[in-house]
Amino acid sequence: MMARFSLGRIVGTPGALAALAEAGKNPVEFLWRHISGDWGDVDDEDQQANEQSLLDDSRILSAYKLSTGERLWIITEADRSSTTLLLPSEY
């Protein structure tokens, strides 16, 4: 896998970290998917928006469903200064 963009500073909300722990998952697995262009469970429009974001430096959003049924979002800011792991309810 090759990184397609920079993550910047990586942060996680308490809810996202708790959900990952409950699912027995390491956040690195999802960060690698995100940075390699596996956008997860987003619709076609969001997939296309992410691909365009690689060209015009706008925000990138990935969404993954954990084994517990909880959804995890990963958002990389437009300036690539930071990437946040969060739950949709924390947005």
mmCIF file of N, CA and C in Angstrom:
data_model
loop_
_atom_site.group_PDB
_atom_site.id
_atom_site.type_symbol
_atom_site.label_atom_id
_atom_site.label_comp_id
_atom_site.label_asym_id
_atom_site.label_seq_id
_atom_site.Cartn_x
_atom_site.Cartn_y
_atom_site.Cartn_z
ATOM 1 N N MET A 1 0.831 -1.187 0.000
ATOM 2 C CA MET A 1 0.000 0.000 0.000
ATOM 3 C C MET A 1 0.869 1.241 0.000
ATOM 4 N N MET A 2 0.431 2.206 -0.774
ATOM 5 C CA MET A 2 1.171 3.446 -0.850
ATOM 6 C C MET A 2 0.297 4.591 -0.350
ATOM 7 N N ALA A 3 0.884 5.483 0.427
ATOM 8 C CA ALA A 3 0.148 6.640 0.923
ATOM 9 C C ALA A 3 -0.140 7.586 -0.236
ATOM 10 N N ARG A 4 -1.388 8.033 -0.321
ATOM 11 C CA ARG A 4 -1.795 8.933 -1.398
ATOM 12 C C ARG A 4 -1.813 10.388 -0.960
ATOM 13 N N PHE A 5 -1.687 10.632 0.346
ATOM 14 C CA PHE A 5 -1.685 11.992 0.879
ATOM 15 C C PHE A 5 -1.146 11.948 2.298
ATOM 16 N N SER A 6 -0.874 13.112 2.853
ATOM 17 C CA SER A 6 -0.343 13.220 4.210
ATOM 18 C C SER A 6 -1.488 13.296 5.219
ATOM 19 N N LEU A 7 -1.319 12.628 6.359
ATOM 20 C CA LEU A 7 -2.336 12.653 7.404
ATOM 21 C C LEU A 7 -2.183 13.843 8.346
ATOM 22 N N GLY A 8 -0.991 14.404 8.436
ATOM 23 C CA GLY A 8 -0.749 15.453 9.420
ATOM 24 C C GLY A 8 -0.813 14.870 10.826
ATOM 25 N N ARG A 9 -1.227 15.689 11.771
ATOM 26 C CA ARG A 9 -1.365 15.243 13.169
ATOM 27 C C ARG A 9 -2.597 14.354 13.275
ATOM 28 N N ILE A 10 -2.461 13.202 13.896
ATOM 29 C CA ILE A 10 -3.567 12.251 14.022
ATOM 30 C C ILE A 10 -4.162 12.358 15.420
ATOM 31 N N VAL A 11 -5.472 12.590 15.475
ATOM 32 C CA VAL A 11 -6.178 12.675 16.750
ATOM 33 C C VAL A 11 -7.427 11.808 16.688
ATOM 34 N N GLY A 12 -7.879 11.365 17.847
ATOM 35 C CA GLY A 12 -9.095 10.571 17.929
ATOM 36 C C GLY A 12 -9.968 11.079 19.054
ATOM 37 N N THR A 13 -11.260 11.116 18.812
ATOM 38 C CA THR A 13 -12.191 11.539 19.854
ATOM 39 C C THR A 13 -12.348 10.403 20.866
ATOM 40 N N PRO A 14 -12.761 10.718 22.081
ATOM 41 C CA PRO A 14 -12.978 9.661 23.073
ATOM 42 C C PRO A 14 -13.963 8.594 22.585
ATOM 43 N N GLY A 15 -15.024 9.009 21.920
ATOM 44 C CA GLY A 15 -16.014 8.060 21.424
ATOM 45 C C GLY A 15 -15.442 7.114 20.386
ATOM 46 N N ALA A 16 -14.645 7.657 19.468
ATOM 47 C CA ALA A 16 -14.041 6.821 18.428
ATOM 48 C C ALA A 16 -13.054 5.831 19.034
ATOM 49 N N LEU A 17 -12.247 6.291 19.970
ATOM 50 C CA LEU A 17 -11.263 5.407 20.595
ATOM 51 C C LEU A 17 -11.955 4.311 21.396
ATOM 52 N N ALA A 18 -13.047 4.658 22.091
ATOM 53 C CA ALA A 18 -13.803 3.662 22.854
ATOM 54 C C ALA A 18 -14.456 2.644 21.914
ATOM 55 N N ALA A 19 -14.993 3.111 20.787
ATOM 56 C CA ALA A 19 -15.634 2.211 19.822
ATOM 57 C C ALA A 19 -14.614 1.261 19.209
ATOM 58 N N LEU A 20 -13.430 1.750 18.902
ATOM 59 C CA LEU A 20 -12.370 0.892 18.367
ATOM 60 C C LEU A 20 -11.958 -0.159 19.392
ATOM 61 N N ALA A 21 -11.816 0.264 20.645
ATOM 62 C CA ALA A 21 -11.446 -0.679 21.708
ATOM 63 C C ALA A 21 -12.523 -1.742 21.881
ATOM 64 N N GLU A 22 -13.786 -1.330 21.856
ATOM 65 C CA GLU A 22 -14.887 -2.270 22.011
ATOM 66 C C GLU A 22 -14.914 -3.295 20.874
ATOM 67 N N ALA A 23 -14.535 -2.844 19.671
ATOM 68 C CA ALA A 23 -14.507 -3.736 18.509
ATOM 69 C C ALA A 23 -13.208 -4.546 18.445
ATOM 70 N N GLY A 24 -12.259 -4.235 19.340
ATOM 71 C CA GLY A 24 -10.982 -4.940 19.337
ATOM 72 C C GLY A 24 -10.134 -4.599 18.132
ATOM 73 N N LYS A 25 -10.246 -3.373 17.656
ATOM 74 C CA LYS A 25 -9.526 -2.948 16.453
ATOM 75 C C LYS A 25 -8.503 -1.871 16.775
ATOM 76 N N ASN A 26 -7.408 -1.890 16.022
ATOM 77 C CA ASN A 26 -6.364 -0.887 16.126
ATOM 78 C C ASN A 26 -6.673 0.219 15.118
ATOM 79 N N PRO A 27 -6.599 1.480 15.524
ATOM 80 C CA PRO A 27 -6.896 2.565 14.584
ATOM 81 C C PRO A 27 -5.983 2.571 13.359
ATOM 82 N N VAL A 28 -4.779 2.026 13.490
ATOM 83 C CA VAL A 28 -3.826 2.025 12.378
ATOM 84 C C VAL A 28 -4.394 1.306 11.159
ATOM 85 N N GLU A 29 -5.156 0.226 11.392
ATOM 86 C CA GLU A 29 -5.775 -0.507 10.281
ATOM 87 C C GLU A 29 -6.632 0.429 9.424
ATOM 88 N N PHE A 30 -7.432 1.255 10.062
ATOM 89 C CA PHE A 30 -8.339 2.146 9.341
ATOM 90 C C PHE A 30 -7.600 3.348 8.762
ATOM 91 N N LEU A 31 -6.571 3.822 9.464
ATOM 92 C CA LEU A 31 -5.767 4.919 8.918
ATOM 93 C C LEU A 31 -5.062 4.487 7.637
ATOM 94 N N TRP A 32 -4.558 3.244 7.593
ATOM 95 C CA TRP A 32 -3.913 2.747 6.372
ATOM 96 C C TRP A 32 -4.906 2.649 5.232
ATOM 97 N N ARG A 33 -6.116 2.173 5.529
ATOM 98 C CA ARG A 33 -7.143 2.104 4.488
ATOM 99 C C ARG A 33 -7.442 3.510 3.959
ATOM 100 N N HIS A 34 -7.595 4.457 4.863
ATOM 101 C CA HIS A 34 -7.906 5.850 4.516
ATOM 102 C C HIS A 34 -6.813 6.449 3.632
ATOM 103 N N ILE A 35 -5.570 6.338 4.067
ATOM 104 C CA ILE A 35 -4.449 6.977 3.362
ATOM 105 C C ILE A 35 -4.138 6.307 2.016
ATOM 106 N N SER A 36 -4.578 5.043 1.868
ATOM 107 C CA SER A 36 -4.315 4.345 0.601
ATOM 108 C C SER A 36 -5.460 4.510 -0.400
ATOM 109 N N GLY A 37 -6.532 5.206 0.010
ATOM 110 C CA GLY A 37 -7.630 5.473 -0.920
ATOM 111 C C GLY A 37 -8.782 4.493 -0.830
ATOM 112 N N ASP A 38 -8.791 3.642 0.201
ATOM 113 C CA ASP A 38 -9.946 2.784 0.464
ATOM 114 C C ASP A 38 -10.864 3.606 1.368
ATOM 115 N N TRP A 39 -11.843 4.262 0.752
ATOM 116 C CA TRP A 39 -12.691 5.210 1.468
ATOM 117 C C TRP A 39 -13.764 4.530 2.311
ATOM 118 N N GLY A 40 -13.852 3.206 2.245
ATOM 119 C CA GLY A 40 -14.801 2.484 3.083
ATOM 120 C C GLY A 40 -16.230 2.573 2.579
ATOM 121 N N ASP A 41 -17.141 2.813 3.516
ATOM 122 C CA ASP A 41 -18.576 2.788 3.236
ATOM 123 C C ASP A 41 -19.125 4.180 2.920
ATOM 124 N N VAL A 42 -18.582 4.811 1.889
ATOM 125 C CA VAL A 42 -19.123 6.096 1.439
ATOM 126 C C VAL A 42 -19.782 5.882 0.082
ATOM 127 N N ASP A 43 -20.736 6.731 -0.245
ATOM 128 C CA ASP A 43 -21.430 6.576 -1.523
ATOM 129 C C ASP A 43 -20.547 7.040 -2.685
ATOM 130 N N ASP A 44 -21.019 6.809 -3.897
ATOM 131 C CA ASP A 44 -20.238 7.134 -5.096
ATOM 132 C C ASP A 44 -19.865 8.614 -5.150
ATOM 133 N N GLU A 45 -20.794 9.466 -4.750
ATOM 134 C CA GLU A 45 -20.541 10.908 -4.778
ATOM 135 C C GLU A 45 -19.382 11.276 -3.849
ATOM 136 N N ASP A 46 -19.383 10.707 -2.638
ATOM 137 C CA ASP A 46 -18.290 10.990 -1.695
ATOM 138 C C ASP A 46 -16.976 10.377 -2.163
ATOM 139 N N GLN A 47 -17.039 9.210 -2.799
ATOM 140 C CA GLN A 47 -15.812 8.621 -3.355
ATOM 141 C C GLN A 47 -15.213 9.535 -4.415
ATOM 142 N N GLN A 48 -16.063 10.044 -5.295
ATOM 143 C CA GLN A 48 -15.587 10.956 -6.343
ATOM 144 C C GLN A 48 -15.054 12.254 -5.737
ATOM 145 N N ALA A 49 -15.726 12.747 -4.706
ATOM 146 C CA ALA A 49 -15.270 13.961 -4.025
ATOM 147 C C ALA A 49 -13.892 13.738 -3.399
ATOM 148 N N ASN A 50 -13.670 12.569 -2.805
ATOM 149 C CA ASN A 50 -12.359 12.263 -2.226
ATOM 150 C C ASN A 50 -11.287 12.219 -3.296
ATOM 151 N N GLU A 51 -11.583 11.587 -4.425
ATOM 152 C CA GLU A 51 -10.597 11.532 -5.514
ATOM 153 C C GLU A 51 -10.270 12.947 -6.006
ATOM 154 N N GLN A 52 -11.290 13.800 -6.121
ATOM 155 C CA GLN A 52 -11.072 15.191 -6.522
ATOM 156 C C GLN A 52 -10.261 15.934 -5.458
ATOM 157 N N SER A 53 -10.495 15.593 -4.180
ATOM 158 C CA SER A 53 -9.769 16.237 -3.079
ATOM 159 C C SER A 53 -8.265 16.008 -3.166
ATOM 160 N N LEU A 54 -7.880 14.874 -3.737
ATOM 161 C CA LEU A 54 -6.457 14.599 -3.906
ATOM 162 C C LEU A 54 -5.830 15.567 -4.900
ATOM 163 N N LEU A 55 -6.648 16.105 -5.796
ATOM 164 C CA LEU A 55 -6.156 17.038 -6.808
ATOM 165 C C LEU A 55 -6.247 18.491 -6.361
ATOM 166 N N ASP A 56 -7.315 18.835 -5.635
ATOM 167 C CA ASP A 56 -7.516 20.243 -5.278
ATOM 168 C C ASP A 56 -7.340 20.538 -3.788
ATOM 169 N N ASP A 57 -6.788 19.577 -3.063
ATOM 170 C CA ASP A 57 -6.481 19.773 -1.642
ATOM 171 C C ASP A 57 -7.688 20.227 -0.823
ATOM 172 N N SER A 58 -8.775 19.483 -0.924
ATOM 173 C CA SER A 58 -9.915 19.733 -0.045
ATOM 174 C C SER A 58 -10.043 18.566 0.936
ATOM 175 N N ARG A 59 -11.019 18.638 1.803
ATOM 176 C CA ARG A 59 -11.188 17.664 2.878
ATOM 177 C C ARG A 59 -11.455 16.257 2.339
ATOM 178 N N ILE A 60 -10.948 15.246 3.033
ATOM 179 C CA ILE A 60 -11.142 13.846 2.658
ATOM 180 C C ILE A 60 -11.873 13.140 3.795
ATOM 181 N N LEU A 61 -12.940 12.404 3.444
ATOM 182 C CA LEU A 61 -13.742 11.691 4.432
ATOM 183 C C LEU A 61 -13.844 10.218 4.071
ATOM 184 N N SER A 62 -13.504 9.368 5.022
ATOM 185 C CA SER A 62 -13.727 7.927 4.892
ATOM 186 C C SER A 62 -14.672 7.493 5.999
ATOM 187 N N ALA A 63 -15.418 6.419 5.750
ATOM 188 C CA ALA A 63 -16.347 5.888 6.747
ATOM 189 C C ALA A 63 -16.231 4.371 6.756
ATOM 190 N N TYR A 64 -16.121 3.811 7.943
ATOM 191 C CA TYR A 64 -15.963 2.358 8.077
ATOM 192 C C TYR A 64 -16.947 1.849 9.123
ATOM 193 N N LYS A 65 -17.506 0.688 8.870
ATOM 194 C CA LYS A 65 -18.410 0.061 9.823
ATOM 195 C C LYS A 65 -17.605 -0.931 10.655
ATOM 196 N N LEU A 66 -17.644 -0.761 11.968
ATOM 197 C CA LEU A 66 -16.939 -1.666 12.870
ATOM 198 C C LEU A 66 -17.772 -2.924 13.081
ATOM 199 N N SER A 67 -17.148 -3.972 13.599
ATOM 200 C CA SER A 67 -17.841 -5.245 13.826
ATOM 201 C C SER A 67 -18.988 -5.108 14.827
ATOM 202 N N THR A 68 -18.966 -4.055 15.625
ATOM 203 C CA THR A 68 -20.026 -3.805 16.608
ATOM 204 C C THR A 68 -21.235 -3.112 15.981
ATOM 205 N N GLY A 69 -21.098 -2.700 14.717
ATOM 206 C CA GLY A 69 -22.159 -1.968 14.042
ATOM 207 C C GLY A 69 -21.962 -0.462 14.090
ATOM 208 N N GLU A 70 -21.073 -0.014 14.956
ATOM 209 C CA GLU A 70 -20.765 1.423 15.062
ATOM 210 C C GLU A 70 -20.047 1.871 13.802
ATOM 211 N N ARG A 71 -20.325 3.117 13.394
ATOM 212 C CA ARG A 71 -19.627 3.686 12.235
ATOM 213 C C ARG A 71 -18.490 4.586 12.707
ATOM 214 N N LEU A 72 -17.363 4.480 12.037
ATOM 215 C CA LEU A 72 -16.184 5.290 12.326
ATOM 216 C C LEU A 72 -15.919 6.186 11.132
ATOM 217 N N TRP A 73 -15.751 7.460 11.379
ATOM 218 C CA TRP A 73 -15.359 8.399 10.327
ATOM 219 C C TRP A 73 -13.901 8.763 10.526
ATOM 220 N N ILE A 74 -13.216 8.982 9.413
ATOM 221 C CA ILE A 74 -11.865 9.542 9.431
ATOM 222 C C ILE A 74 -11.886 10.727 8.480
ATOM 223 N N ILE A 75 -11.521 11.889 9.002
ATOM 224 C CA ILE A 75 -11.527 13.113 8.212
ATOM 225 C C ILE A 75 -10.128 13.717 8.224
ATOM 226 N N THR A 76 -9.578 13.934 7.030
ATOM 227 C CA THR A 76 -8.314 14.650 6.880
ATOM 228 C C THR A 76 -8.642 16.051 6.385
ATOM 229 N N GLU A 77 -8.136 17.041 7.101
ATOM 230 C CA GLU A 77 -8.423 18.439 6.773
ATOM 231 C C GLU A 77 -7.830 18.819 5.420
ATOM 232 N N ALA A 78 -8.411 19.851 4.823
ATOM 233 C CA ALA A 78 -8.009 20.297 3.486
ATOM 234 C C ALA A 78 -6.520 20.640 3.412
ATOM 235 N N ASP A 79 -5.982 21.261 4.458
ATOM 236 C CA ASP A 79 -4.571 21.641 4.434
ATOM 237 C C ASP A 79 -3.642 20.506 4.858
ATOM 238 N N ARG A 80 -4.235 19.314 5.108
ATOM 239 C CA ARG A 80 -3.494 18.105 5.501
ATOM 240 C C ARG A 80 -2.737 18.288 6.814
ATOM 241 N N SER A 81 -3.197 19.243 7.642
ATOM 242 C CA SER A 81 -2.533 19.486 8.927
ATOM 243 C C SER A 81 -2.938 18.463 9.977
ATOM 244 N N SER A 82 -4.127 17.861 9.819
ATOM 245 C CA SER A 82 -4.570 16.893 10.810
ATOM 246 C C SER A 82 -5.591 15.926 10.230
ATOM 247 N N THR A 83 -5.668 14.780 10.891
ATOM 248 C CA THR A 83 -6.648 13.744 10.567
ATOM 249 C C THR A 83 -7.308 13.341 11.872
ATOM 250 N N THR A 84 -8.630 13.285 11.866
ATOM 251 C CA THR A 84 -9.398 12.982 13.065
ATOM 252 C C THR A 84 -10.201 11.702 12.886
ATOM 253 N N LEU A 85 -10.127 10.815 13.857
ATOM 254 C CA LEU A 85 -11.002 9.640 13.934
ATOM 255 C C LEU A 85 -12.134 10.036 14.864
ATOM 256 N N LEU A 86 -13.385 9.875 14.411
ATOM 257 C CA LEU A 86 -14.526 10.271 15.206
ATOM 258 C C LEU A 86 -15.751 9.446 14.830
ATOM 259 N N LEU A 87 -16.754 9.531 15.671
ATOM 260 C CA LEU A 87 -18.047 8.923 15.378
ATOM 261 C C LEU A 87 -18.910 9.985 14.714
ATOM 262 N N PRO A 88 -19.830 9.590 13.826
ATOM 263 C CA PRO A 88 -20.706 10.577 13.189
ATOM 264 C C PRO A 88 -21.438 11.456 14.205
ATOM 265 N N SER A 89 -21.805 10.890 15.345
ATOM 266 C CA SER A 89 -22.515 11.659 16.379
ATOM 267 C C SER A 89 -21.640 12.734 17.018
ATOM 268 N N GLU A 90 -20.320 12.643 16.821
ATOM 269 C CA GLU A 90 -19.387 13.617 17.402
ATOM 270 C C GLU A 90 -19.027 14.718 16.422
ATOM 271 N N TYR A 91 -19.549 14.658 15.216
ATOM 272 C CA TYR A 91 -19.197 15.641 14.183
ATOM 273 C C TYR A 91 -19.819 16.982 14.474
#
